[in-house]
PDB file of C-alpha atoms in Angstrom:
ATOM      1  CA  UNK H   1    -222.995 -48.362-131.577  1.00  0.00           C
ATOM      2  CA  UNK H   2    -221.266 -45.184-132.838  1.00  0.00           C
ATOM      3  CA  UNK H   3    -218.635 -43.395-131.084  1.00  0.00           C
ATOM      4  CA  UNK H   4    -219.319 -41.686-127.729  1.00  0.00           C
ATOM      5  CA  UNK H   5    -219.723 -38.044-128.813  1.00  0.00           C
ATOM      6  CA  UNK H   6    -217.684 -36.028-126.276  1.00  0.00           C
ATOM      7  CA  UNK H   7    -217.993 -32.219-125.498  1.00  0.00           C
ATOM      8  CA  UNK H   8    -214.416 -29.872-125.566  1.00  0.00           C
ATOM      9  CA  UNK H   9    -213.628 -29.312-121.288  1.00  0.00           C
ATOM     10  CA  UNK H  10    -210.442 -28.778-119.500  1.00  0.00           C
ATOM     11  CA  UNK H  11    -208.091 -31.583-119.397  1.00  0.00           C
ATOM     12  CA  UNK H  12    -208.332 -31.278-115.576  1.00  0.00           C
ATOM     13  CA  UNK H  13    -212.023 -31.377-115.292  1.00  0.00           C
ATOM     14  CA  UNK H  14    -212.173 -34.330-118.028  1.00  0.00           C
ATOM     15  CA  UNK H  15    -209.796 -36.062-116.355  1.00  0.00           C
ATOM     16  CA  UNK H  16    -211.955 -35.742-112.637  1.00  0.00           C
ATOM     17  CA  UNK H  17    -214.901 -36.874-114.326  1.00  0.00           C
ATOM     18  CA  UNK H  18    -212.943 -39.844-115.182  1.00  0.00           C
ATOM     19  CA  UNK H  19    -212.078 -40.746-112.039  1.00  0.00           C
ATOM     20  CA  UNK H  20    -215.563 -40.318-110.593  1.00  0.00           C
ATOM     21  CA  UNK H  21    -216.775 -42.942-112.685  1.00  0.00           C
ATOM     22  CA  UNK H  22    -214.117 -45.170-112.202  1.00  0.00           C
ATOM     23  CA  UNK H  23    -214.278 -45.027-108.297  1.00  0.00           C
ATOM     24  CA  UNK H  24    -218.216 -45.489-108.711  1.00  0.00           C
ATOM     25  CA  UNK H  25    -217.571 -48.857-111.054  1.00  0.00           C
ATOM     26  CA  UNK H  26    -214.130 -49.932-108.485  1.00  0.00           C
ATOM     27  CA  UNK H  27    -216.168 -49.590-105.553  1.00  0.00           C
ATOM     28  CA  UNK H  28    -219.334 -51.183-106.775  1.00  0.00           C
ATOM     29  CA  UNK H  29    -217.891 -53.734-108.879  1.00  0.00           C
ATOM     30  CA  UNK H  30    -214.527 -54.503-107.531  1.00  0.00           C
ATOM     31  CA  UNK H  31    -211.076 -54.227-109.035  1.00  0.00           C
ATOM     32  CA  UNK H  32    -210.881 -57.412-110.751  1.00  0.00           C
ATOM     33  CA  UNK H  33    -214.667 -57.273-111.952  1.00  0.00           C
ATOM     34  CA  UNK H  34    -214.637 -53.053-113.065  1.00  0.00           C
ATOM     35  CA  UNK H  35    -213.715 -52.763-116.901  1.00  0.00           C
ATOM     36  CA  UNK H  36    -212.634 -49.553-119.045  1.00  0.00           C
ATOM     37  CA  UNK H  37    -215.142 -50.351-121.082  1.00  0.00           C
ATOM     38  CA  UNK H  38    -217.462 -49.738-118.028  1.00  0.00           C
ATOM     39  CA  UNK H  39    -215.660 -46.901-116.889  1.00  0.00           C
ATOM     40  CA  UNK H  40    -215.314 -45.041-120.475  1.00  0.00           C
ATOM     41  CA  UNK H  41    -219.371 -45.322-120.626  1.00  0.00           C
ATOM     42  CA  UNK H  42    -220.301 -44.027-117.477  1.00  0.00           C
ATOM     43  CA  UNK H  43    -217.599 -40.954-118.030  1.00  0.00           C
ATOM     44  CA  UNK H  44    -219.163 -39.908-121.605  1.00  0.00           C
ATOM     45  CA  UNK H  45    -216.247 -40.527-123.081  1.00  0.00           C
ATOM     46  CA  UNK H  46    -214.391 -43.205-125.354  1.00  0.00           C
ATOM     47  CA  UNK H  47    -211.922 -45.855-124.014  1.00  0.00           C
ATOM     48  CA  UNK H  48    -209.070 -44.823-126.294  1.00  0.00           C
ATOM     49  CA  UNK H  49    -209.749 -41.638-124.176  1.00  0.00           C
ATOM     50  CA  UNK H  50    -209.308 -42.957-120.877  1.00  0.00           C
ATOM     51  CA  UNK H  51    -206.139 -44.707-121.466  1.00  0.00           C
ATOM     52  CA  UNK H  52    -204.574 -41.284-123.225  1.00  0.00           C
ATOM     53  CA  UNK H  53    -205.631 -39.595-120.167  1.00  0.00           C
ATOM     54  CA  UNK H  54    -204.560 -42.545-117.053  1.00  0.00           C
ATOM     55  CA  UNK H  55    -202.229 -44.803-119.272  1.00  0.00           C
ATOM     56  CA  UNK H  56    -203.665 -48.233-117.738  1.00  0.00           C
ATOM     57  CA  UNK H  57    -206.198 -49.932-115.494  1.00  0.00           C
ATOM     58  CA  UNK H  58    -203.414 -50.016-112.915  1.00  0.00           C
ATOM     59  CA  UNK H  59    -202.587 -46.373-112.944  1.00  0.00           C
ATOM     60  CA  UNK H  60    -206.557 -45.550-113.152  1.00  0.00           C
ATOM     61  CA  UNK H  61    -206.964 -47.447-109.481  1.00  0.00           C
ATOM     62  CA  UNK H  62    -203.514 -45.541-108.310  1.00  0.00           C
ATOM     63  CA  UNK H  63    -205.072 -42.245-109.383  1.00  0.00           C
ATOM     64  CA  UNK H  64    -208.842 -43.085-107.446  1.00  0.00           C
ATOM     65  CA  UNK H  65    -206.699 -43.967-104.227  1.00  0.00           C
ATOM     66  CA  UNK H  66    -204.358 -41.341-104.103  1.00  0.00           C
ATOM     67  CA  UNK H  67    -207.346 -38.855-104.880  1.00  0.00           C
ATOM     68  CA  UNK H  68    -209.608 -40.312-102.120  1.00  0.00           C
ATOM     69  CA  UNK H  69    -207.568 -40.611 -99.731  1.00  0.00           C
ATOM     70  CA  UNK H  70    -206.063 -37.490 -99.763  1.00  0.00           C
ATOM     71  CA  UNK H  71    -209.957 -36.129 -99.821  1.00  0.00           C
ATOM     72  CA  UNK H  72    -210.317 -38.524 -96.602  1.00  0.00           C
ATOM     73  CA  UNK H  73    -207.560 -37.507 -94.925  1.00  0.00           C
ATOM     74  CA  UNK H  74    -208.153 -33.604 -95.638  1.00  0.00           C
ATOM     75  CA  UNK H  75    -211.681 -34.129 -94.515  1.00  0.00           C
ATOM     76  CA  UNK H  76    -211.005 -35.427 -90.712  1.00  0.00           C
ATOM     77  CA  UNK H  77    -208.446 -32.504 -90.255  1.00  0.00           C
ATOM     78  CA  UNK H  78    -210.563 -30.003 -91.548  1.00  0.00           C
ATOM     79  CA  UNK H  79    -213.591 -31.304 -89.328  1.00  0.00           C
ATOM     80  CA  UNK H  80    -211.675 -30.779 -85.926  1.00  0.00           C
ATOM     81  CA  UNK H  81    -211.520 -27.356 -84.507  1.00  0.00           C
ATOM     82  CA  UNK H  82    -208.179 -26.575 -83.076  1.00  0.00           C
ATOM     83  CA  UNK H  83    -208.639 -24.808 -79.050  1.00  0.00           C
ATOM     84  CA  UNK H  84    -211.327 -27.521 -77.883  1.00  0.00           C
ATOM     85  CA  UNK H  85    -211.312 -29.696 -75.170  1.00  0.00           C
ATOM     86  CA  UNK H  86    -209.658 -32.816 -76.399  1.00  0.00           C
ATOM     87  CA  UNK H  87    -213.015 -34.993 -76.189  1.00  0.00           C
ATOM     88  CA  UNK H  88    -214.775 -32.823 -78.280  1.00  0.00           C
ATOM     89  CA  UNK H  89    -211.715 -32.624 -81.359  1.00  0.00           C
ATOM     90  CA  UNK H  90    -212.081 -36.327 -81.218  1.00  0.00           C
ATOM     91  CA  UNK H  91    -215.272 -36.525 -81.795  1.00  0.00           C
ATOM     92  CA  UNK H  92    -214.789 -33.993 -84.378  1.00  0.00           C
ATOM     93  CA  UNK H  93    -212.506 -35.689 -86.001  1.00  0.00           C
ATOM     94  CA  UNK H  94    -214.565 -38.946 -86.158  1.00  0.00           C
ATOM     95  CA  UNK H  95    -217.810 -37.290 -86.892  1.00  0.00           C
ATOM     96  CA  UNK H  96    -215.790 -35.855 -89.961  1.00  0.00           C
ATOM     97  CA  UNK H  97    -214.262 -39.551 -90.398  1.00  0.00           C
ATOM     98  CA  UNK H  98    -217.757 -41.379 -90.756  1.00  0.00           C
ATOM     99  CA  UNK H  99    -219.333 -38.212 -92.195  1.00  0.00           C
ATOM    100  CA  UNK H 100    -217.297 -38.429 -95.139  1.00  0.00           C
ATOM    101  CA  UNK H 101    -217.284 -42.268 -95.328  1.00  0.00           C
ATOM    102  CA  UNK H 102    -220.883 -42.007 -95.589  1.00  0.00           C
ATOM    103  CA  UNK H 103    -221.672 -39.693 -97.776  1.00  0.00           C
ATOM    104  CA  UNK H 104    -218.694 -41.681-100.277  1.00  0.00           C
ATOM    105  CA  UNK H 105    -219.264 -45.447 -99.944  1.00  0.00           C
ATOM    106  CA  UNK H 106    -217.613 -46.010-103.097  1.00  0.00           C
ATOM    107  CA  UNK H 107    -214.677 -43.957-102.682  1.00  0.00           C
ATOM    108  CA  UNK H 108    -214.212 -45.904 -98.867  1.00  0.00           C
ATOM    109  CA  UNK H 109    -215.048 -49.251-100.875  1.00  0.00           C
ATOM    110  CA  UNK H 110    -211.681 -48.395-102.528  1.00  0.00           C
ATOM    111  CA  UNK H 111    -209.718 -47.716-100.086  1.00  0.00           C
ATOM    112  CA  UNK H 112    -210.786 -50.351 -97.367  1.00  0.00           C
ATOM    113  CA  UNK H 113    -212.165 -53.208 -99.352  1.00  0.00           C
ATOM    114  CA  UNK H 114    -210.533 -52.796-102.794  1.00  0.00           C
ATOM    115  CA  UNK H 115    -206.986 -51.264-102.313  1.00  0.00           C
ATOM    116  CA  UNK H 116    -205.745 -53.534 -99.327  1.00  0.00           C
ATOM    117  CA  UNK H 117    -206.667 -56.689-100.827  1.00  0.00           C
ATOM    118  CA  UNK H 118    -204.999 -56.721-104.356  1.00  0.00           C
ATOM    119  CA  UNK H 119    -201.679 -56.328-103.569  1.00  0.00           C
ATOM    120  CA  UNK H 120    -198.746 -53.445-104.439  1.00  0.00           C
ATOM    121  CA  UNK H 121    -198.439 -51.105-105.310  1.00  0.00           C
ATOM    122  CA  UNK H 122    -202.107 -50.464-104.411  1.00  0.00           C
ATOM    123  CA  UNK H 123    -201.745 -51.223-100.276  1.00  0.00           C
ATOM    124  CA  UNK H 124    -198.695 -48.856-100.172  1.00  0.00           C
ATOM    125  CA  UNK H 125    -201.033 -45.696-101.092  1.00  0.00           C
ATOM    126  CA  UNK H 126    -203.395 -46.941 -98.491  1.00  0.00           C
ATOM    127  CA  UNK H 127    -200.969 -47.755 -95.814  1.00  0.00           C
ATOM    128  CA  UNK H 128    -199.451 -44.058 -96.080  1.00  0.00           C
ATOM    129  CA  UNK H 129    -202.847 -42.890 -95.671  1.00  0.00           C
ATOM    130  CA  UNK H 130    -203.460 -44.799 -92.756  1.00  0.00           C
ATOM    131  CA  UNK H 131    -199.975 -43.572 -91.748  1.00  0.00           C
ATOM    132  CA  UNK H 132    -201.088 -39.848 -91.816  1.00  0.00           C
ATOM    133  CA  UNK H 133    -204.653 -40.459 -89.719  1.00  0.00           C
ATOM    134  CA  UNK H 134    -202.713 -42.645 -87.321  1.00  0.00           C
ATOM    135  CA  UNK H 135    -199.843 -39.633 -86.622  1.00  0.00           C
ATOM    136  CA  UNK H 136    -203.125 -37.100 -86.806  1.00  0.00           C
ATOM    137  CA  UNK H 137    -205.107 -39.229 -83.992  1.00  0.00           C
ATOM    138  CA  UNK H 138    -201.580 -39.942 -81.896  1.00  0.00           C
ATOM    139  CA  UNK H 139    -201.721 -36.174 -81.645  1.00  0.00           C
ATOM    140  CA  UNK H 140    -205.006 -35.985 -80.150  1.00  0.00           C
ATOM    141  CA  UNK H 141    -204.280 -38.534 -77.684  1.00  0.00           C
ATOM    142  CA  UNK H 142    -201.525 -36.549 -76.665  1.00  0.00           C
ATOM    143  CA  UNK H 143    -203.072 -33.283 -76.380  1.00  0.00           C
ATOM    144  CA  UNK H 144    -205.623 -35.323 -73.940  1.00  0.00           C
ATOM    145  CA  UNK H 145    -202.972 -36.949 -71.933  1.00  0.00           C
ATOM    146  CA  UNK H 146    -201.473 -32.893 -71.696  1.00  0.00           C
ATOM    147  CA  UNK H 147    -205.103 -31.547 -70.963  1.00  0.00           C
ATOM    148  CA  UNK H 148    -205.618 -34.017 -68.190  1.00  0.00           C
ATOM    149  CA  UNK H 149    -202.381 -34.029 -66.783  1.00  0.00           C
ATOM    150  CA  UNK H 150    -202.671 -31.648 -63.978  1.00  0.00           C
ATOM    151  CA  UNK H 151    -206.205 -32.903 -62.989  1.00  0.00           C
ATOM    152  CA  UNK H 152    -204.043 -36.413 -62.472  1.00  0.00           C
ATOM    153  CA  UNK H 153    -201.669 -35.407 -60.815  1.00  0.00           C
ATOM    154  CA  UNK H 154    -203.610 -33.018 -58.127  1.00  0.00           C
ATOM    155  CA  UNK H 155    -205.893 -36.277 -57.707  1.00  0.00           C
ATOM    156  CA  UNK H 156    -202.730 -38.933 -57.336  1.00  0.00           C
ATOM    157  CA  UNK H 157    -201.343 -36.239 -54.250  1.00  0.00           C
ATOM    158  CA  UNK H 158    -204.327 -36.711 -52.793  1.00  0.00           C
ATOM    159  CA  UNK H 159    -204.279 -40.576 -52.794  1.00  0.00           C
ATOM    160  CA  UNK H 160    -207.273 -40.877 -55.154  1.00  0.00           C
ATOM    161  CA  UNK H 161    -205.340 -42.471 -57.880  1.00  0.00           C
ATOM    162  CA  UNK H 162    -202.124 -44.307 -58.039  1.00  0.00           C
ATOM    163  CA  UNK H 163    -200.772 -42.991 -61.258  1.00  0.00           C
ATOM    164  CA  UNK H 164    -200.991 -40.489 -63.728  1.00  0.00           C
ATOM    165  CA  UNK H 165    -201.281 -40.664 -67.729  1.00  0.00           C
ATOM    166  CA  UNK H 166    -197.965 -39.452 -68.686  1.00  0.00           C
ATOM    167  CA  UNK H 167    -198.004 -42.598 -71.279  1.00  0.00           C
ATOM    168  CA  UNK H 168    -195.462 -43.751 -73.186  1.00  0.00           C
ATOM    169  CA  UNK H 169    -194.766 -42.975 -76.985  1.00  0.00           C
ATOM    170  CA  UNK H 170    -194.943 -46.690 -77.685  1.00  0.00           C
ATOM    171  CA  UNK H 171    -198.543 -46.831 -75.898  1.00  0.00           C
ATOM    172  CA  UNK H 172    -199.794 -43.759 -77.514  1.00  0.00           C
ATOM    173  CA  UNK H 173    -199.241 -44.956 -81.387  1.00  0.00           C
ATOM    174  CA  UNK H 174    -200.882 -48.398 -80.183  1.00  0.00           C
ATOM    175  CA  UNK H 175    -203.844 -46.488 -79.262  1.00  0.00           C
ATOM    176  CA  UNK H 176    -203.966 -44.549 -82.325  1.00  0.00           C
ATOM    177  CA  UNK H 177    -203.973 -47.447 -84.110  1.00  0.00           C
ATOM    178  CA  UNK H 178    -206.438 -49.714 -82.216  1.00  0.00           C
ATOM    179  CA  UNK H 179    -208.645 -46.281 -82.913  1.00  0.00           C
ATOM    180  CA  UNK H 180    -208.203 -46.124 -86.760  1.00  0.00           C
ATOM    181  CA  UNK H 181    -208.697 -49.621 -87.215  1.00  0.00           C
ATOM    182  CA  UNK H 182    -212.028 -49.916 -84.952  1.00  0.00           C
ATOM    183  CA  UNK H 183    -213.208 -46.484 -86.581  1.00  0.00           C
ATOM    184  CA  UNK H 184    -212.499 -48.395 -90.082  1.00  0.00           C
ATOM    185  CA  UNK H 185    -213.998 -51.580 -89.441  1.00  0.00           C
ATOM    186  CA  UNK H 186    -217.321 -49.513 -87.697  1.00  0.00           C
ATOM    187  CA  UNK H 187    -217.322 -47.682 -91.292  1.00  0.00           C
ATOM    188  CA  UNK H 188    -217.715 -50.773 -93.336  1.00  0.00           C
ATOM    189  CA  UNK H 189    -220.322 -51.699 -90.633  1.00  0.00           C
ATOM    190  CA  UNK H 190    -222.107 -48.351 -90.221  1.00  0.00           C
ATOM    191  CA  UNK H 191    -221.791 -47.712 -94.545  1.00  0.00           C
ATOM    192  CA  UNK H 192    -223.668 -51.768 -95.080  1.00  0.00           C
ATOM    193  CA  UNK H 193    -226.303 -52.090 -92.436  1.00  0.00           C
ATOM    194  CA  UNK H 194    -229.538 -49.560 -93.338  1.00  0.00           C
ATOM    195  CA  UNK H 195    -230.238 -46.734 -90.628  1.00  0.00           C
ATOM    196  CA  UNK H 196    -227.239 -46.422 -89.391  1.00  0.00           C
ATOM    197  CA  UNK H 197    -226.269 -42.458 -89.576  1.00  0.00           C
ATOM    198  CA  UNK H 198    -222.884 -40.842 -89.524  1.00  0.00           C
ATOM    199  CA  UNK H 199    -223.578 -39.628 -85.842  1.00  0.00           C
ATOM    200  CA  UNK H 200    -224.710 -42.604 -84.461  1.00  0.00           C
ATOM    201  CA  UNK H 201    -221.459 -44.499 -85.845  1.00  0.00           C
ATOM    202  CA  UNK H 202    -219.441 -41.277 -84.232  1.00  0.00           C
ATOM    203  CA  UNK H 203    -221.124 -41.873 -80.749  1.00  0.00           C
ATOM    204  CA  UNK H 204    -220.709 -45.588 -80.853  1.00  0.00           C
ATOM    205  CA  UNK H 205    -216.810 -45.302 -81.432  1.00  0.00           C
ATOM    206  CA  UNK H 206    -216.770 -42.613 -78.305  1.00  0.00           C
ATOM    207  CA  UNK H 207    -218.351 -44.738 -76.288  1.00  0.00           C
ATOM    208  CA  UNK H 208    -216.197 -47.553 -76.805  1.00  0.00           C
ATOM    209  CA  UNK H 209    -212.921 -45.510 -76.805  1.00  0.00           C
ATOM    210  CA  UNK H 210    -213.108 -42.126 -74.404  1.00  0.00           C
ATOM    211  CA  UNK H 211    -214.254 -44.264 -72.102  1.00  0.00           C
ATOM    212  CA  UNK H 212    -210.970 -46.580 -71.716  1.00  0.00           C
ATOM    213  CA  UNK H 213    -208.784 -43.180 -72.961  1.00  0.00           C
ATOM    214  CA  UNK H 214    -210.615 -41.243 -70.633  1.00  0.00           C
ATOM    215  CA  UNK H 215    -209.793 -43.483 -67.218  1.00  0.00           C
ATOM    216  CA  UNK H 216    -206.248 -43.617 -68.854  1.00  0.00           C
ATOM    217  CA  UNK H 217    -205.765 -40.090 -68.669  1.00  0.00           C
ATOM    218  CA  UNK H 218    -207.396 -39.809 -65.382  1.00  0.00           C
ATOM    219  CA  UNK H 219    -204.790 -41.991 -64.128  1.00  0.00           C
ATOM    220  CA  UNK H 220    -206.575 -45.426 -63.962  1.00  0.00           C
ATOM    221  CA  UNK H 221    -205.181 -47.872 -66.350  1.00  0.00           C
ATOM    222  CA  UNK H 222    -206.549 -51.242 -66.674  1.00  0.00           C
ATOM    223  CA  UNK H 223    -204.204 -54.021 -65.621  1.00  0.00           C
ATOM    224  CA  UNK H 224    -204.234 -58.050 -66.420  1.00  0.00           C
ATOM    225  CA  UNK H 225    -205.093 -60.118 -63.010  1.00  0.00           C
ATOM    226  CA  UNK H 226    -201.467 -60.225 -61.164  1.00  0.00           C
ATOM    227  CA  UNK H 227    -201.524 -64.196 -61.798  1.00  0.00           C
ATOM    228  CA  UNK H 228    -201.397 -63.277 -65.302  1.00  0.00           C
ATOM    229  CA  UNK H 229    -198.969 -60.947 -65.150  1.00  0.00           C
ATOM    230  CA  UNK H 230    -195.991 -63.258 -65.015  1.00  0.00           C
ATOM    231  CA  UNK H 231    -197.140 -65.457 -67.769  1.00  0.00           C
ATOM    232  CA  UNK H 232    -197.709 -62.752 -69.991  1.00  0.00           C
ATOM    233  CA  UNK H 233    -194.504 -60.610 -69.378  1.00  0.00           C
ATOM    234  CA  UNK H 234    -192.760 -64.285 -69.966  1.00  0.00           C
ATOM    235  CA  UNK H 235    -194.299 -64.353 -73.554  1.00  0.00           C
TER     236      UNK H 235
END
């Protein structure tokens, strides 16, 4: 086989081409399993040419994480509308989440299957991802907890409900993160089992977490039995 004739582009746009293959051939095929060989083919170009362009396999799968996540994480703060009520920029933001996920299986085979299970310095680009959607979502939660505030507390005056959902920092980020890591999980779910639609995954994540959030901020948290309180405060 002769030489894989390639055509004179910008660096830049070589380079993206590049990468699209190799998240195709990482997400399909898995780190371990993916080779340049692989990657160079499906780019149109030759391997020497890869290697000029990344340096290594290594820095290849660094440059497909960093680029897809930062195209993940761009993508759920562009699809939530700033001025809404804080239901609807969450479901924004997770329409936008599985949206994207769905529409780039290979690119969220990367980061959620491939990245996080072979080790540094791959999990450190993921885990500042994660970082950034965490903080984003956190935000949310506490533009909620501000939006139903008042609400709360005219209803607690009135001896409707015993508390009201001025929550914690601590509790906030534990939400957050409960969130992202259901919303990821549903992902790898929704992305695997046919029929399964962007929406649908959206609505199923509401369901399960406005409506805990929502009686949080209303004022109604749940609480362990009070013989269980003890027991677990003592752990």
């Amino acid at each position: 086989m002769g030489a894989v004739k390639t055509k004179r582009m910008p660096r830049a746009v070589r380079e993206q081409q590049m990468l699209d293959a190799a998240v195709q051939i990482f997400g399909q095929r898995g780190y371990m399993a993916a080779s340049m060989d692989e990657i160079a083919e499906l780019a149109g170009v030759s391997k020497p040419l890869v290697y000029l362009y990344l340096n290594s396999k290594e820095d290849l799968f660094t440059a497909c994480i960093r680029r897809e996540a930062k195209a993940l994480v761009e993508a759920v703060r562009a699809g939530v509308r700033p001025g809404l009520a804080a239901d609807r920029q969450l479901w924004e933001g997770l329409g936008a989440f599985f949206a994207h996920t769905a529409r780039n299986p290979d690119a969220w085979a990367v980061l959620h299957l491939q990245a996080r299970t072979h080790g540094e310095p791959f999990a450190s680009e993921v885990a500042a991802m994660r970082e950034e959607i965490v903080a984003f979502v956190t935000q949310l939660i506490l533009a909620a907890a501000r939006e139903a505030l008042p609400q709360a507390l005219g209803c607690a005056r009135a001896g409707r409900y015993p508390h009201d959902p001025d929550l914690p920092e601590r509790e906030v980020t534990g939400l957050a993160e409960a969130l992202v890591g259901a919303a990821e999980s549903l992902a790898a779910w929704a992305n695997a089992t046919p029929g399964v639609t962007a929406r649908q995954a959206a609505a199923t994540m509401m369901n399960f977490a406005w409506a805990g959030l929502g009686d949080l901020m209303a004022g109604r948290p749940w609480s362990p039995p009070e013989d269980q309180q003890a027991g677990a405060q003592a752990g």
